[in-house]
Amino acid sequence: MSLNVSLHELYRTSKGVTYQCDLTNRIVLNFADQVMAFRMADFVLFRRKAERVNLHEMIFNLDDEYDFEVLEAPKSDQKLVLTLCDLVQLRDLLAGTQFTLNLNSMLHEVLYTYSY
Amino acid sequence: MKDLQRLRTSLKEEVELALNAQIKMEAEASSKYLAMASWCEVNGFLYSAKYFYKQSEEEREHMLKIFHYLADQGVMAYSPEVGAVPHEYPSFRSVFETALQSEINVTHSINRLVSLCRRVEDYATENFLQWFVKEQVEEEINARRALELFDVIGEEGIGRFTIDRNVYKITKLEVE
Ligand SMILES: [Fe+2]
Ligand SMILES: [Fe+2]
């Protein structure tokens, strides 16, 4: 199997793109020129982490530390340093990715992929 | 394209989150019972204190049951945050009234979980939850029986002293 066949695009926005790699069972995130790979379970945790950030606080708290949010990727040294705008964009990308994953799961179920 | 989502777990995300919420509720129940035990012990109701200590432990076991179920299904169980619980009660009787109310709340919560499982066709988790459905019937019976003692014995004279001794027998009787 060639590499292109094992890599499936899940969701794309103007700011980034996600893929699923069937060779390594990883979700690959390309956002703001950074590439990260997640196990499925870690992807879910990362998405929730992004969803939990208090946007309201980032907007209205004038303290410097609320200008940026640092999101660490699970089990790696990588982290994303995000402004309010980045964060909204990232959430959009992650939510879209999750949607495709759910849709794919539903398709597998109704098409009886597991029955062969 | 592989189904990574399903390979990770059979649980739908909403079920996963609802079970985590139930973990928190059981932990809070455990903490509340501990406070009741403390109140009873300090006020001289030693048998009731023992009864509540045991209830507190059972609630923690309920919590762990869900904890292990989630882990078995390949998702993260969150160690819950438990805030301050009430430590003051106006009377001996009100402790048991609070206990019953708390059990009723848990029963409602379990029922809602079962409904959710049916809605998303998660029959495995529904089956897992049936143990809790049955357990809640027991819990409500015990809590109601304790309150009943206040009526059948009465609080005057050595009433509360007698009630206290009989509270502990509620669960003892059941074992026989
Ligand atoms: Fe319980
Ligand atoms: Fe209980």
mmCIF file of C-alpha atoms in Angstrom, chain A residues 8 10 20 22 25 40-41 45 47-48 98 102 104-105 108 114, chain B residues 1-8 12-13 16-17 74 76 78 121:
data_model
loop_
_atom_site.group_PDB
_atom_site.id
_atom_site.type_symbol
_atom_site.label_atom_id
_atom_site.label_comp_id
_atom_site.label_asym_id
_atom_site.label_seq_id
_atom_site.Cartn_x
_atom_site.Cartn_y
_atom_site.Cartn_z
ATOM 1 C CA HIS A 8 -7.089 10.298 4.084
ATOM 2 C CA LEU A 10 -10.620 14.445 7.080
ATOM 3 C CA GLN A 20 -6.182 10.069 9.064
ATOM 4 C CA ASP A 22 -4.327 4.133 8.216
ATOM 5 C CA ASN A 25 -3.749 4.737 13.072
ATOM 6 C CA MET A 40 -7.425 8.552 18.438
ATOM 7 C CA ALA A 41 -7.874 8.711 22.225
ATOM 8 C CA LEU A 45 -8.595 14.694 24.730
ATOM 9 C CA ARG A 47 -10.117 18.504 21.121
ATOM 10 C CA ARG A 48 -11.794 18.705 24.518
ATOM 11 C CA GLN A 98 -14.579 14.886 14.632
ATOM 12 C CA ASN A 102 -18.269 10.170 13.312
ATOM 13 C CA ASN A 104 -17.090 7.524 8.740
ATOM 14 C CA SER A 105 -18.034 5.446 11.763
ATOM 15 C CA HIS A 108 -18.961 1.622 8.463
ATOM 16 C CA TYR A 114 -17.275 -5.492 9.762
ATOM 17 C CA MET B 1 -10.508 4.130 5.332
ATOM 18 C CA LYS B 2 -10.392 2.597 8.780
ATOM 19 C CA ASP B 3 -12.974 3.388 11.440
ATOM 20 C CA LEU B 4 -10.571 4.718 14.060
ATOM 21 C CA GLN B 5 -13.378 6.007 16.209
ATOM 22 C CA ARG B 6 -14.958 2.578 16.626
ATOM 23 C CA LEU B 7 -11.568 0.916 16.994
ATOM 24 C CA ARG B 8 -10.944 3.161 19.975
ATOM 25 C CA LYS B 12 -20.625 7.281 21.999
ATOM 26 C CA GLU B 13 -19.164 10.482 23.316
ATOM 27 C CA GLU B 16 -18.910 8.644 27.880
ATOM 28 C CA LEU B 17 -19.526 12.133 29.266
ATOM 29 C CA GLY B 74 -11.019 2.365 26.164
ATOM 30 C CA MET B 76 -10.716 8.088 30.075
ATOM 31 C CA TYR B 78 -11.955 11.348 35.209
ATOM 32 C CA GLU B 121 -28.717 2.217 20.968
#
